mmCIF file of C-alpha atoms in Angstrom:
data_model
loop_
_atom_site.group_PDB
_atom_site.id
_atom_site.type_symbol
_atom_site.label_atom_id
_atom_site.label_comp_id
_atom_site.label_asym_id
_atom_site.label_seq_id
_atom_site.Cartn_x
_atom_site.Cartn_y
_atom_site.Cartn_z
ATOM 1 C CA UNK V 30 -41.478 23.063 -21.072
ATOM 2 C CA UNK V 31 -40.545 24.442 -17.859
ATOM 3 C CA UNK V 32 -39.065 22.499 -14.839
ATOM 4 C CA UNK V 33 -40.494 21.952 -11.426
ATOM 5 C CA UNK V 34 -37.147 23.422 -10.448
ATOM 6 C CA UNK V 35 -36.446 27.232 -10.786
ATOM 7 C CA UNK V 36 -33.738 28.424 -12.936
ATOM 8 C CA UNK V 37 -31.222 29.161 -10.060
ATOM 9 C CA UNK V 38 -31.477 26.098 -8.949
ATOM 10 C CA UNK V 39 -30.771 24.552 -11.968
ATOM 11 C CA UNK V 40 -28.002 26.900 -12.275
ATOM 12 C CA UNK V 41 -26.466 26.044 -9.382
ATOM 13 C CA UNK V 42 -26.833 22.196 -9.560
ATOM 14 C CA UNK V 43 -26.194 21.788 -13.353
ATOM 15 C CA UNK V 44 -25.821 24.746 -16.041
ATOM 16 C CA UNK V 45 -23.185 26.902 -13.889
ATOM 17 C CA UNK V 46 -21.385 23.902 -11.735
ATOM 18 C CA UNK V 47 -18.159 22.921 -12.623
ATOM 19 C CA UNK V 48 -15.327 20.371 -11.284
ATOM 20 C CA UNK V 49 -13.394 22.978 -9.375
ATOM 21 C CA UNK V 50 -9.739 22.717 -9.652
ATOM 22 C CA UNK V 51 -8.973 25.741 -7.075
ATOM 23 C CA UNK V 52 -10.312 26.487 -3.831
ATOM 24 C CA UNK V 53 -10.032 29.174 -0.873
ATOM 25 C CA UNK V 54 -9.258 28.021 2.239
ATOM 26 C CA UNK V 55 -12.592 28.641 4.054
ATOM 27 C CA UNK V 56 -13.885 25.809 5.840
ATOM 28 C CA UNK V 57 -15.887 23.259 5.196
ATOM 29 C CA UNK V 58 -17.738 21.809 8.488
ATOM 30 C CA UNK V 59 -18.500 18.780 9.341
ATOM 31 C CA UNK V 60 -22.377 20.298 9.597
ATOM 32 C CA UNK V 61 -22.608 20.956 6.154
ATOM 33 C CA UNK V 62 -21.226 17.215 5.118
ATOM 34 C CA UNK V 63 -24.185 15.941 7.648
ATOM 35 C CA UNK V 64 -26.689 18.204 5.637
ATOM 36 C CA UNK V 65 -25.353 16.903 2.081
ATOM 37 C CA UNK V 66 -25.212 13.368 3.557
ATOM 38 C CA UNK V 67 -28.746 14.177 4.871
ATOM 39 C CA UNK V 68 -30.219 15.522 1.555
ATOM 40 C CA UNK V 69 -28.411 12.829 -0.879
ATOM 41 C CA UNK V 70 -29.037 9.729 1.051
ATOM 42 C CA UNK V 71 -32.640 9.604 -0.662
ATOM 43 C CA UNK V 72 -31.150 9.038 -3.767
ATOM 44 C CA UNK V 73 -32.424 5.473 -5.744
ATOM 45 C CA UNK V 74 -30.371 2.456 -5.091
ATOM 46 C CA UNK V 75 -31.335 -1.296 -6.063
ATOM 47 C CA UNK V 76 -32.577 -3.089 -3.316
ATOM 48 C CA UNK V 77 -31.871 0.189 -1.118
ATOM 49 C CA UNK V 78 -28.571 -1.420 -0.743
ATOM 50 C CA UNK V 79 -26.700 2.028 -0.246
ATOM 51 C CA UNK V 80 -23.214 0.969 -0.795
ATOM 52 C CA UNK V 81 -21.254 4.016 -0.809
ATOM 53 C CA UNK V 82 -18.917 4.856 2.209
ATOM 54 C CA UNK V 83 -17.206 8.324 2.764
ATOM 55 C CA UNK V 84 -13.679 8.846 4.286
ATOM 56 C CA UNK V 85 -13.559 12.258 4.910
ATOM 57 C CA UNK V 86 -9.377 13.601 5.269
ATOM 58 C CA UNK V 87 -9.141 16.629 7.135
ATOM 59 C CA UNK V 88 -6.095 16.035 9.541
ATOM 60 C CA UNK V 89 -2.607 17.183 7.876
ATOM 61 C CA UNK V 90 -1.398 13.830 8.390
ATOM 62 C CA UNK V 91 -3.856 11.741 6.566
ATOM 63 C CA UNK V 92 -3.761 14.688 3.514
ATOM 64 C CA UNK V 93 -0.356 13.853 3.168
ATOM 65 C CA UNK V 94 -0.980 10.252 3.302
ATOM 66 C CA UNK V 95 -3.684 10.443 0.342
ATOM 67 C CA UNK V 96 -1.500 12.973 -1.940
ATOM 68 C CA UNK V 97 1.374 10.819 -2.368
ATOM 69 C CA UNK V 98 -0.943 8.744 -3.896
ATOM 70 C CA UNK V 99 -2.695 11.220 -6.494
ATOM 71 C CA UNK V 100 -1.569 11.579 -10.259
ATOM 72 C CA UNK V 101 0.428 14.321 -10.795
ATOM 73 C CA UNK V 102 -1.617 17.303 -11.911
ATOM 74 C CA UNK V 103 -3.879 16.358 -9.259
ATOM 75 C CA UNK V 104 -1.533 16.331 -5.928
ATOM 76 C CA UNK V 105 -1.527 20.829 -5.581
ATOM 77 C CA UNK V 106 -5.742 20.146 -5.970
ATOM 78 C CA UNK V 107 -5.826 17.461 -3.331
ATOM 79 C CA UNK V 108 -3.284 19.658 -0.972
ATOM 80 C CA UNK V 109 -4.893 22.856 -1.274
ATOM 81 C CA UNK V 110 -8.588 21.731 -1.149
ATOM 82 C CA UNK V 111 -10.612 22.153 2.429
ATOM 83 C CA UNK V 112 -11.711 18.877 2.856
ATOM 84 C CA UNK V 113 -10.857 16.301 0.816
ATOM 85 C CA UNK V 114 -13.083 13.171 0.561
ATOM 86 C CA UNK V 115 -13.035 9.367 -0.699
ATOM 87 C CA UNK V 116 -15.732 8.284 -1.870
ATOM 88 C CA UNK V 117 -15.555 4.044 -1.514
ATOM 89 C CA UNK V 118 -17.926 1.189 -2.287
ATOM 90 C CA UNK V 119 -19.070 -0.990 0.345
ATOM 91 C CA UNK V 120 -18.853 -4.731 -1.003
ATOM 92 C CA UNK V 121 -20.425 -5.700 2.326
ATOM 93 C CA UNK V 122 -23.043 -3.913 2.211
ATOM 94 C CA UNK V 123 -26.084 -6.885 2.405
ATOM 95 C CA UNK V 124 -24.775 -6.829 5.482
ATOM 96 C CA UNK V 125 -26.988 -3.903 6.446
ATOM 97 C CA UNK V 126 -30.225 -4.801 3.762
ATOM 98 C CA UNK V 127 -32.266 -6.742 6.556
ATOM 99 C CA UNK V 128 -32.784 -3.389 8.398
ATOM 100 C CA UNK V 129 -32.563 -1.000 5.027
ATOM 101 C CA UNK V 130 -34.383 -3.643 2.849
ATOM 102 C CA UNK V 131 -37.152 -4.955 5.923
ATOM 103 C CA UNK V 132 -40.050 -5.971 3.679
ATOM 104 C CA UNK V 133 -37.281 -8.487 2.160
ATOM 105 C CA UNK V 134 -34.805 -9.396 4.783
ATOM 106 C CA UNK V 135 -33.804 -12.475 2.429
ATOM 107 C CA UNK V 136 -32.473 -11.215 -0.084
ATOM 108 C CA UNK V 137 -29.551 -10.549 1.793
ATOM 109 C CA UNK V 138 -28.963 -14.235 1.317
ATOM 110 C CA UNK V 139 -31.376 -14.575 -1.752
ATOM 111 C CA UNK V 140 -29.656 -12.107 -3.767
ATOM 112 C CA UNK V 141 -26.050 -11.328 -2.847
ATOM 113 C CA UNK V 142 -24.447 -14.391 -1.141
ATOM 114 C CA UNK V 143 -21.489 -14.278 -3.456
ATOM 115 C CA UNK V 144 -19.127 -11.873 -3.316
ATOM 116 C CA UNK V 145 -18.430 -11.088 -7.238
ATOM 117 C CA UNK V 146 -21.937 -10.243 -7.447
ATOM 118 C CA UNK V 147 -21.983 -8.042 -4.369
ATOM 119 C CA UNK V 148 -18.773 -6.147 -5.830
ATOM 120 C CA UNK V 149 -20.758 -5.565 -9.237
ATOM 121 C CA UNK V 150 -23.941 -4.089 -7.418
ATOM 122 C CA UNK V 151 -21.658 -1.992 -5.087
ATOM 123 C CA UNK V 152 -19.872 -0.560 -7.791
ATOM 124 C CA UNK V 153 -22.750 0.632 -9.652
ATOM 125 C CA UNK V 154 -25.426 1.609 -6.913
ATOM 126 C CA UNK V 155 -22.389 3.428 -5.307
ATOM 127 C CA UNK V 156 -20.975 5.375 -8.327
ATOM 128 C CA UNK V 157 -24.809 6.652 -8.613
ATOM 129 C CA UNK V 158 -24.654 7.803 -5.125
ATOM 130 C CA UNK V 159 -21.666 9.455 -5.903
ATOM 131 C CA UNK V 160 -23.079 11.338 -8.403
ATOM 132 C CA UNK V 161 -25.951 12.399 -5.640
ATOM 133 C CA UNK V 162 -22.918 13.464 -3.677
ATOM 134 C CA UNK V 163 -21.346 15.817 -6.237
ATOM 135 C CA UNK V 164 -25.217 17.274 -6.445
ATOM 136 C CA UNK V 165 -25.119 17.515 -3.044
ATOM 137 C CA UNK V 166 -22.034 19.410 -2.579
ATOM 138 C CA UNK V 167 -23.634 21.522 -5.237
ATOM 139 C CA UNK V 168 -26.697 22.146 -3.114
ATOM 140 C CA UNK V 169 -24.746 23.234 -0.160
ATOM 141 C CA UNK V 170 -23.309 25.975 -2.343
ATOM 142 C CA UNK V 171 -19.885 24.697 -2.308
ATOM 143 C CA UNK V 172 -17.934 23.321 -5.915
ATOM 144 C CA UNK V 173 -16.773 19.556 -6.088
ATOM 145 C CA UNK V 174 -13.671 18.846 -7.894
ATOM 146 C CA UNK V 175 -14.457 14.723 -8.402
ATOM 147 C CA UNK V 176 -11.075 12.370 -9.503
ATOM 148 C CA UNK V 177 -10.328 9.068 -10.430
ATOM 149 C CA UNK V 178 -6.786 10.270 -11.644
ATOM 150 C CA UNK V 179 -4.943 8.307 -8.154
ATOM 151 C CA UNK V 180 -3.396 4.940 -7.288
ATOM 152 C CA UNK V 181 -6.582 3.010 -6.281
ATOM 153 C CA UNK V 182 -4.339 -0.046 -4.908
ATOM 154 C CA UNK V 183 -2.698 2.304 -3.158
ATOM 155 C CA UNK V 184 -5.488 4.245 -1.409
ATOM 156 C CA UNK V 185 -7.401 1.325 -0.748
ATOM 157 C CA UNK V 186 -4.671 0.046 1.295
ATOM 158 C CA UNK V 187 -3.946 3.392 3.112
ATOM 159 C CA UNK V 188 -7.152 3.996 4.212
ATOM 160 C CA UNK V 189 -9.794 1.282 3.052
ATOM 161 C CA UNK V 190 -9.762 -2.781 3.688
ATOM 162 C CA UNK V 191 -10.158 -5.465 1.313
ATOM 163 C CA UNK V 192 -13.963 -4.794 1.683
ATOM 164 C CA UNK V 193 -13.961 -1.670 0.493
ATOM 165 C CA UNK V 194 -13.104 -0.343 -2.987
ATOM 166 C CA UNK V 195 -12.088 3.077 -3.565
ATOM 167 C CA UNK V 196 -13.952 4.705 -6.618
ATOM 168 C CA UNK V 197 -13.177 8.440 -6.594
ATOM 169 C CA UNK V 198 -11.263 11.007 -4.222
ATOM 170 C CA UNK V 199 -13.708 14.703 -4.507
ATOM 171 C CA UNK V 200 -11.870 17.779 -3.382
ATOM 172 C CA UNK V 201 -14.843 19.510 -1.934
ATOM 173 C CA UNK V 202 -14.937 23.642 -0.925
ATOM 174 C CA UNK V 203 -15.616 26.755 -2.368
ATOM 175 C CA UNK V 204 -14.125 27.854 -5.625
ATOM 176 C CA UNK V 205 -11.155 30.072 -5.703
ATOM 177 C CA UNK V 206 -9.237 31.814 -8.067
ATOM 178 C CA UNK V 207 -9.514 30.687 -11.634
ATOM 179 C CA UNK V 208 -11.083 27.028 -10.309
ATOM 180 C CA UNK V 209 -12.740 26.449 -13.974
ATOM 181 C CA UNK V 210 -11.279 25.310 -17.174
ATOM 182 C CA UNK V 211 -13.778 26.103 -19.749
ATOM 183 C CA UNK V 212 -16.918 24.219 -20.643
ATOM 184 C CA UNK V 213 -16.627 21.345 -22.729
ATOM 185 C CA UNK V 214 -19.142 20.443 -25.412
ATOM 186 C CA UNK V 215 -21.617 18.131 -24.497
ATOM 187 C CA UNK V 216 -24.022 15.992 -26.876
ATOM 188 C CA UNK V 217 -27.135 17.108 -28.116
ATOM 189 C CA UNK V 218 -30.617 15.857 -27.452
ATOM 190 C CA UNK V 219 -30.507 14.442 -30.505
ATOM 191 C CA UNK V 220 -27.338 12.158 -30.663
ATOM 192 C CA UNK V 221 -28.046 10.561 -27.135
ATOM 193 C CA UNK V 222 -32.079 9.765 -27.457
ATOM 194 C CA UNK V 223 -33.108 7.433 -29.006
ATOM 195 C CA UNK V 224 -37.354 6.987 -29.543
ATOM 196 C CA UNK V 225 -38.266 3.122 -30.066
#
């Protein structure tokens, strides 16, 4: 069966992208993250609660600020990478679900009043936007090198608040020299579906 997507496309969003560990140094503008933010906010969330945040670090400063706070083998990736971006949850977001939610308003209230169960639906609606992100990145032609190897205390506190909680930093750009390791296995078909 053949997909509604051509085969370079599916290339370039899944079969040939990789986490990129190396980058060059060109640019990457704050136009393209508007068209990658404007392509990947359609993605699915419950309630169209849209939780994730994005703290883009561009100034030297604040890239110094987030690399002391990277695992080892991931500081040169972080300090060599164009634009470096964290990619947050928003545990505040019902906030915002009587305008992006407006055939419900209520369930602001209804729904998320308490804030363990706003943290649990942040966390998960968010890490699937971040996964729309990486695609995203993808789609702009550029390679996404995604990480949760960092201090998360500590970045929350450096650049987040107590509503916000940090889920993975994404060096974003395009590859450079030698930016993949080689392709891991994955699963087959077989092992991961399951027919009921």
């Amino acid at each position: 069966m053949s997909l509604a997507l051509d085969p370079a496309a599916q290339d370039l969003l899944f079969r040939e992208a990789r986490t990129a560990n190396t980058f060059t140094d060109e640019p990457v503008t704050d136009e393209q993250v508007q068209a990658i933010y404007d392509l990947v906010k359609y993605g699915p969330t419950a309630f169209n609660q849209s939780p994730l945040r994005i703290t883009l670090v561009r100034s030297p400063e604040a890239r110094e600020r987030l690399v002391k706070h990277m695992a080892e083998g991931n500081q040169p990736k972080t300090s060599a990478a164009p634009l470096v971006a964290i990619l947050s949850s928003d545990n505040e977001f019902h906030e915002e679900l009587p305008a992006l939610f407006p055939h419900f308003p209520a369930a602001k209230d209804a729904f998320f009043s308490e804030r363990p169960v706003r943290e649990s639906a942040a966390l998960l609606n968010s890490a699937l936007q971040a996964a729309y992100f990486i695609v995203g990145v993808r789609a702009a032609g550029l390679a996404a090198g995604p990480m949760t190897g960092f201090d998360f205390t500590g970045v929350q506190k450096e650049f987040l608040d107590d509503d916000h909680t940090p889920l993975m930093v994404v060096n974003i750009g395009k590859p450079g020299e030698n930016a993949w390791f080689p392709r891991s296995p994955r699963l087959a078909y077989e092992d991961v579906v399951t027919t009921v």
